[in-house]
């Protein structure tokens, strides 16, 4: 339990104690059930942009991402063209990775062609039961559900979303609750 105590005396998942930005994100967002097309599209994009980078990089650029990607309104992002891609490649307020930028645009278009709401599609992969991890070492990177989600999204035209990214999305949006035993958020709705 002592390894979970932050400098502020709050018991949280160990990663949440490493910076004030992480503490705030951990305490207020991570693992909280999130719904809504725009909200889930944002998280889907941010998790894709995070691939290969530290989450703190994305977290600190989130306002820049929101501005650059029209508040993550899929209908608006789906209309982005070559000039928008070049504009985004010059925007230091985001991660300037052409493949990830193109994936965000592609995935906005994929949302438009869905025959079911994005919210329903993503949440259909939430496991019916989930065992609380004792320590961060017990937290998986991939699950059968995240593999199935990635496979279904790929089938529906989404890109840059593998099983690891999908599991991170599931954790961030509360589809699974991976707050470790002893964390003040563990089991809280």
PDB file of C-alpha atoms in Angstrom:
ATOM      1  CA  UNK A   1       0.000   0.000   0.000  1.00  0.00           C
ATOM      2  CA  UNK A   2       2.839   2.457   0.759  1.00  0.00           C
ATOM      3  CA  UNK A   3       4.009   2.258  -2.877  1.00  0.00           C
ATOM      4  CA  UNK A   4       0.577   3.590  -3.854  1.00  0.00           C
ATOM      5  CA  UNK A   5       0.762   6.680  -1.635  1.00  0.00           C
ATOM      6  CA  UNK A   6       1.467   9.878  -3.502  1.00  0.00           C
ATOM      7  CA  UNK A   7       3.233  12.904  -2.038  1.00  0.00           C
ATOM      8  CA  UNK A   8      -0.258  14.254  -1.325  1.00  0.00           C
ATOM      9  CA  UNK A   9      -1.077  11.201   0.813  1.00  0.00           C
ATOM     10  CA  UNK A  10      -3.578   9.791  -1.708  1.00  0.00           C
ATOM     11  CA  UNK A  11      -3.369   6.080  -2.537  1.00  0.00           C
ATOM     12  CA  UNK A  12      -3.541   5.698  -6.309  1.00  0.00           C
ATOM     13  CA  UNK A  13      -2.124   3.510  -9.056  1.00  0.00           C
ATOM     14  CA  UNK A  14       1.639   4.100  -8.993  1.00  0.00           C
ATOM     15  CA  UNK A  15       1.785   5.772 -12.424  1.00  0.00           C
ATOM     16  CA  UNK A  16      -0.714   8.356 -11.162  1.00  0.00           C
ATOM     17  CA  UNK A  17       1.814   9.617  -8.635  1.00  0.00           C
ATOM     18  CA  UNK A  18       4.580  10.438 -11.117  1.00  0.00           C
ATOM     19  CA  UNK A  19       3.424  13.931 -12.186  1.00  0.00           C
ATOM     20  CA  UNK A  20       0.608  16.329 -11.226  1.00  0.00           C
ATOM     21  CA  UNK A  21      -0.800  15.908 -14.763  1.00  0.00           C
ATOM     22  CA  UNK A  22      -0.978  12.147 -14.284  1.00  0.00           C
ATOM     23  CA  UNK A  23      -2.512  12.501 -10.807  1.00  0.00           C
ATOM     24  CA  UNK A  24      -5.299  14.695 -12.171  1.00  0.00           C
ATOM     25  CA  UNK A  25      -5.916  12.402 -15.161  1.00  0.00           C
ATOM     26  CA  UNK A  26      -5.867   9.303 -12.941  1.00  0.00           C
ATOM     27  CA  UNK A  27      -8.150  10.810 -10.304  1.00  0.00           C
ATOM     28  CA  UNK A  28     -10.699  12.427 -12.620  1.00  0.00           C
ATOM     29  CA  UNK A  29     -10.762  10.523 -15.919  1.00  0.00           C
ATOM     30  CA  UNK A  30      -8.919   7.232 -16.319  1.00  0.00           C
ATOM     31  CA  UNK A  31     -11.251   4.292 -15.841  1.00  0.00           C
ATOM     32  CA  UNK A  32     -14.390   6.434 -15.673  1.00  0.00           C
ATOM     33  CA  UNK A  33     -17.112   5.170 -18.033  1.00  0.00           C
ATOM     34  CA  UNK A  34     -17.153   7.444 -21.068  1.00  0.00           C
ATOM     35  CA  UNK A  35     -19.885   7.560 -23.702  1.00  0.00           C
ATOM     36  CA  UNK A  36     -20.670   9.669 -26.760  1.00  0.00           C
ATOM     37  CA  UNK A  37     -19.462   9.524 -30.334  1.00  0.00           C
ATOM     38  CA  UNK A  38     -17.249  12.616 -30.204  1.00  0.00           C
ATOM     39  CA  UNK A  39     -15.815  11.709 -26.803  1.00  0.00           C
ATOM     40  CA  UNK A  40     -14.974   8.159 -27.855  1.00  0.00           C
ATOM     41  CA  UNK A  41     -13.596   9.284 -31.215  1.00  0.00           C
ATOM     42  CA  UNK A  42     -11.296  11.678 -29.343  1.00  0.00           C
ATOM     43  CA  UNK A  43     -10.013   8.929 -27.076  1.00  0.00           C
ATOM     44  CA  UNK A  44      -9.639   6.541 -29.996  1.00  0.00           C
ATOM     45  CA  UNK A  45      -7.514   9.153 -31.802  1.00  0.00           C
ATOM     46  CA  UNK A  46      -5.453  10.085 -28.764  1.00  0.00           C
ATOM     47  CA  UNK A  47      -4.704   6.451 -27.964  1.00  0.00           C
ATOM     48  CA  UNK A  48      -3.567   5.970 -31.577  1.00  0.00           C
ATOM     49  CA  UNK A  49      -1.360   9.068 -31.419  1.00  0.00           C
ATOM     50  CA  UNK A  50       0.119   7.741 -28.159  1.00  0.00           C
ATOM     51  CA  UNK A  51       1.357   4.560 -29.834  1.00  0.00           C
ATOM     52  CA  UNK A  52       5.137   4.461 -29.322  1.00  0.00           C
ATOM     53  CA  UNK A  53       5.113   7.552 -27.100  1.00  0.00           C
ATOM     54  CA  UNK A  54       4.539   8.324 -23.454  1.00  0.00           C
ATOM     55  CA  UNK A  55       0.928   9.122 -22.526  1.00  0.00           C
ATOM     56  CA  UNK A  56       2.120  12.294 -20.773  1.00  0.00           C
ATOM     57  CA  UNK A  57       3.156  13.665 -24.180  1.00  0.00           C
ATOM     58  CA  UNK A  58      -0.400  13.224 -25.476  1.00  0.00           C
ATOM     59  CA  UNK A  59      -2.004  14.450 -22.277  1.00  0.00           C
ATOM     60  CA  UNK A  60      -0.008  17.684 -22.359  1.00  0.00           C
ATOM     61  CA  UNK A  61      -0.907  18.247 -26.030  1.00  0.00           C
ATOM     62  CA  UNK A  62      -4.591  17.374 -25.675  1.00  0.00           C
ATOM     63  CA  UNK A  63      -5.811  20.969 -25.999  1.00  0.00           C
ATOM     64  CA  UNK A  64      -3.742  21.341 -29.167  1.00  0.00           C
ATOM     65  CA  UNK A  65      -5.216  18.131 -30.546  1.00  0.00           C
ATOM     66  CA  UNK A  66      -8.744  19.309 -29.773  1.00  0.00           C
ATOM     67  CA  UNK A  67      -8.206  22.570 -31.619  1.00  0.00           C
ATOM     68  CA  UNK A  68      -6.394  20.942 -34.560  1.00  0.00           C
ATOM     69  CA  UNK A  69      -9.041  18.223 -34.963  1.00  0.00           C
ATOM     70  CA  UNK A  70     -12.136  20.435 -34.648  1.00  0.00           C
ATOM     71  CA  UNK A  71     -12.996  19.226 -31.116  1.00  0.00           C
ATOM     72  CA  UNK A  72     -12.940  15.683 -32.509  1.00  0.00           C
ATOM     73  CA  UNK A  73     -16.186  16.032 -34.434  1.00  0.00           C
ATOM     74  CA  UNK A  74     -15.901  13.064 -36.823  1.00  0.00           C
ATOM     75  CA  UNK A  75     -18.084  14.689 -39.491  1.00  0.00           C
ATOM     76  CA  UNK A  76     -15.713  17.674 -39.620  1.00  0.00           C
ATOM     77  CA  UNK A  77     -12.498  15.642 -39.540  1.00  0.00           C
ATOM     78  CA  UNK A  78     -13.793  13.319 -42.274  1.00  0.00           C
ATOM     79  CA  UNK A  79     -13.759  16.334 -44.627  1.00  0.00           C
ATOM     80  CA  UNK A  80     -10.048  17.044 -44.057  1.00  0.00           C
ATOM     81  CA  UNK A  81      -8.014  17.018 -47.265  1.00  0.00           C
ATOM     82  CA  UNK A  82      -4.386  17.317 -48.291  1.00  0.00           C
ATOM     83  CA  UNK A  83      -4.132  20.969 -47.197  1.00  0.00           C
ATOM     84  CA  UNK A  84      -5.382  20.005 -43.726  1.00  0.00           C
ATOM     85  CA  UNK A  85      -2.827  17.205 -43.505  1.00  0.00           C
ATOM     86  CA  UNK A  86      -0.037  19.629 -44.410  1.00  0.00           C
ATOM     87  CA  UNK A  87      -1.375  22.175 -41.879  1.00  0.00           C
ATOM     88  CA  UNK A  88      -1.386  19.500 -39.165  1.00  0.00           C
ATOM     89  CA  UNK A  89       2.146  18.401 -40.102  1.00  0.00           C
ATOM     90  CA  UNK A  90       3.284  21.950 -39.278  1.00  0.00           C
ATOM     91  CA  UNK A  91       1.317  22.204 -36.007  1.00  0.00           C
ATOM     92  CA  UNK A  92       3.722  21.892 -33.061  1.00  0.00           C
ATOM     93  CA  UNK A  93       0.799  21.699 -30.638  1.00  0.00           C
ATOM     94  CA  UNK A  94       0.166  18.078 -31.703  1.00  0.00           C
ATOM     95  CA  UNK A  95       2.228  15.012 -32.524  1.00  0.00           C
ATOM     96  CA  UNK A  96       3.227  15.510 -36.153  1.00  0.00           C
ATOM     97  CA  UNK A  97       3.127  12.007 -37.533  1.00  0.00           C
ATOM     98  CA  UNK A  98       1.645  11.715 -41.010  1.00  0.00           C
ATOM     99  CA  UNK A  99       0.488   8.105 -40.593  1.00  0.00           C
ATOM    100  CA  UNK A 100      -1.322   8.941 -37.345  1.00  0.00           C
ATOM    101  CA  UNK A 101      -2.884  12.104 -38.812  1.00  0.00           C
ATOM    102  CA  UNK A 102      -4.106  10.148 -41.830  1.00  0.00           C
ATOM    103  CA  UNK A 103      -5.462   7.446 -39.501  1.00  0.00           C
ATOM    104  CA  UNK A 104      -7.488  10.036 -37.544  1.00  0.00           C
ATOM    105  CA  UNK A 105      -9.026  11.278 -40.804  1.00  0.00           C
ATOM    106  CA  UNK A 106      -9.609   7.751 -42.104  1.00  0.00           C
ATOM    107  CA  UNK A 107     -11.228   6.703 -38.834  1.00  0.00           C
ATOM    108  CA  UNK A 108     -13.552   9.715 -38.893  1.00  0.00           C
ATOM    109  CA  UNK A 109     -14.709   8.534 -42.327  1.00  0.00           C
ATOM    110  CA  UNK A 110     -15.116   4.990 -41.001  1.00  0.00           C
ATOM    111  CA  UNK A 111     -17.400   6.293 -38.247  1.00  0.00           C
ATOM    112  CA  UNK A 112     -19.646   7.863 -40.893  1.00  0.00           C
ATOM    113  CA  UNK A 113     -20.110   4.477 -42.562  1.00  0.00           C
ATOM    114  CA  UNK A 114     -20.971   2.545 -39.388  1.00  0.00           C
ATOM    115  CA  UNK A 115     -24.324   0.771 -39.253  1.00  0.00           C
ATOM    116  CA  UNK A 116     -24.363   1.083 -35.456  1.00  0.00           C
ATOM    117  CA  UNK A 117     -23.393   4.005 -33.210  1.00  0.00           C
ATOM    118  CA  UNK A 118     -19.682   4.112 -32.334  1.00  0.00           C
ATOM    119  CA  UNK A 119     -20.603   4.110 -28.649  1.00  0.00           C
ATOM    120  CA  UNK A 120     -22.571   0.858 -28.987  1.00  0.00           C
ATOM    121  CA  UNK A 121     -19.896  -0.757 -31.134  1.00  0.00           C
ATOM    122  CA  UNK A 122     -17.000  -0.021 -28.779  1.00  0.00           C
ATOM    123  CA  UNK A 123     -18.882  -0.806 -25.583  1.00  0.00           C
ATOM    124  CA  UNK A 124     -20.026  -4.150 -27.017  1.00  0.00           C
ATOM    125  CA  UNK A 125     -16.478  -5.367 -26.297  1.00  0.00           C
ATOM    126  CA  UNK A 126     -16.519  -4.473 -22.598  1.00  0.00           C
ATOM    127  CA  UNK A 127     -16.071  -7.698 -20.663  1.00  0.00           C
ATOM    128  CA  UNK A 128     -19.001  -8.877 -18.540  1.00  0.00           C
ATOM    129  CA  UNK A 129     -16.596  -9.464 -15.640  1.00  0.00           C
ATOM    130  CA  UNK A 130     -13.081  -8.278 -14.885  1.00  0.00           C
ATOM    131  CA  UNK A 131     -10.664  -9.196 -12.119  1.00  0.00           C
ATOM    132  CA  UNK A 132      -9.136  -6.238 -10.298  1.00  0.00           C
ATOM    133  CA  UNK A 133      -5.339  -6.231 -10.678  1.00  0.00           C
ATOM    134  CA  UNK A 134      -3.415  -6.489  -7.416  1.00  0.00           C
ATOM    135  CA  UNK A 135      -0.415  -4.555  -8.765  1.00  0.00           C
ATOM    136  CA  UNK A 136       0.472  -2.756 -12.001  1.00  0.00           C
ATOM    137  CA  UNK A 137       2.424  -5.888 -12.998  1.00  0.00           C
ATOM    138  CA  UNK A 138      -0.928  -7.731 -13.066  1.00  0.00           C
ATOM    139  CA  UNK A 139      -2.426  -5.323 -15.625  1.00  0.00           C
ATOM    140  CA  UNK A 140      -2.520  -6.924 -19.086  1.00  0.00           C
ATOM    141  CA  UNK A 141      -1.551  -5.102 -22.277  1.00  0.00           C
ATOM    142  CA  UNK A 142      -3.895  -7.166 -24.459  1.00  0.00           C
ATOM    143  CA  UNK A 143      -7.018  -9.200 -23.749  1.00  0.00           C
ATOM    144  CA  UNK A 144      -9.291 -11.381 -25.827  1.00  0.00           C
ATOM    145  CA  UNK A 145     -11.791  -8.490 -25.863  1.00  0.00           C
ATOM    146  CA  UNK A 146      -9.204  -5.993 -27.117  1.00  0.00           C
ATOM    147  CA  UNK A 147      -8.140  -8.433 -29.833  1.00  0.00           C
ATOM    148  CA  UNK A 148     -11.777  -8.834 -30.889  1.00  0.00           C
ATOM    149  CA  UNK A 149     -12.316  -5.050 -30.842  1.00  0.00           C
ATOM    150  CA  UNK A 150      -9.236  -4.423 -32.992  1.00  0.00           C
ATOM    151  CA  UNK A 151     -10.294  -7.118 -35.463  1.00  0.00           C
ATOM    152  CA  UNK A 152     -13.836  -5.718 -35.754  1.00  0.00           C
ATOM    153  CA  UNK A 153     -12.629  -2.125 -36.141  1.00  0.00           C
ATOM    154  CA  UNK A 154     -10.175  -3.199 -38.862  1.00  0.00           C
ATOM    155  CA  UNK A 155     -12.998  -5.054 -40.635  1.00  0.00           C
ATOM    156  CA  UNK A 156     -15.015  -1.825 -40.546  1.00  0.00           C
ATOM    157  CA  UNK A 157     -12.217   0.227 -42.113  1.00  0.00           C
ATOM    158  CA  UNK A 158     -10.478   1.643 -39.046  1.00  0.00           C
ATOM    159  CA  UNK A 159      -6.674   1.792 -39.047  1.00  0.00           C
ATOM    160  CA  UNK A 160      -3.829   2.240 -36.546  1.00  0.00           C
ATOM    161  CA  UNK A 161      -5.777   0.445 -33.799  1.00  0.00           C
ATOM    162  CA  UNK A 162      -4.264  -2.830 -32.698  1.00  0.00           C
ATOM    163  CA  UNK A 163      -5.139  -4.912 -29.630  1.00  0.00           C
ATOM    164  CA  UNK A 164      -2.784  -2.971 -27.312  1.00  0.00           C
ATOM    165  CA  UNK A 165      -4.213   0.394 -28.350  1.00  0.00           C
ATOM    166  CA  UNK A 166      -7.725  -0.994 -28.025  1.00  0.00           C
ATOM    167  CA  UNK A 167      -7.012  -2.228 -24.504  1.00  0.00           C
ATOM    168  CA  UNK A 168      -5.608   1.169 -23.536  1.00  0.00           C
ATOM    169  CA  UNK A 169      -8.838   2.678 -24.906  1.00  0.00           C
ATOM    170  CA  UNK A 170     -10.885   0.208 -22.855  1.00  0.00           C
ATOM    171  CA  UNK A 171      -8.965   1.173 -19.701  1.00  0.00           C
ATOM    172  CA  UNK A 172      -9.159   4.911 -20.327  1.00  0.00           C
ATOM    173  CA  UNK A 173     -12.888   4.894 -21.032  1.00  0.00           C
ATOM    174  CA  UNK A 174     -13.938   2.625 -18.175  1.00  0.00           C
ATOM    175  CA  UNK A 175     -14.815  -0.426 -20.251  1.00  0.00           C
ATOM    176  CA  UNK A 176     -12.488  -2.142 -17.794  1.00  0.00           C
ATOM    177  CA  UNK A 177     -11.500  -0.902 -14.339  1.00  0.00           C
ATOM    178  CA  UNK A 178      -7.771  -1.513 -13.930  1.00  0.00           C
ATOM    179  CA  UNK A 179      -7.294   0.657 -10.857  1.00  0.00           C
ATOM    180  CA  UNK A 180      -5.165  -1.598  -8.665  1.00  0.00           C
ATOM    181  CA  UNK A 181      -6.195  -2.942  -5.298  1.00  0.00           C
ATOM    182  CA  UNK A 182      -5.646  -0.235  -2.696  1.00  0.00           C
ATOM    183  CA  UNK A 183      -6.106   2.662  -5.137  1.00  0.00           C
ATOM    184  CA  UNK A 184      -8.772   5.072  -3.914  1.00  0.00           C
ATOM    185  CA  UNK A 185     -10.478   4.786  -7.324  1.00  0.00           C
ATOM    186  CA  UNK A 186     -10.673   0.991  -7.266  1.00  0.00           C
ATOM    187  CA  UNK A 187     -14.276  -0.006  -7.761  1.00  0.00           C
ATOM    188  CA  UNK A 188     -15.602   3.558  -7.624  1.00  0.00           C
ATOM    189  CA  UNK A 189     -18.274   4.452 -10.151  1.00  0.00           C
TER     190      UNK A 189
END
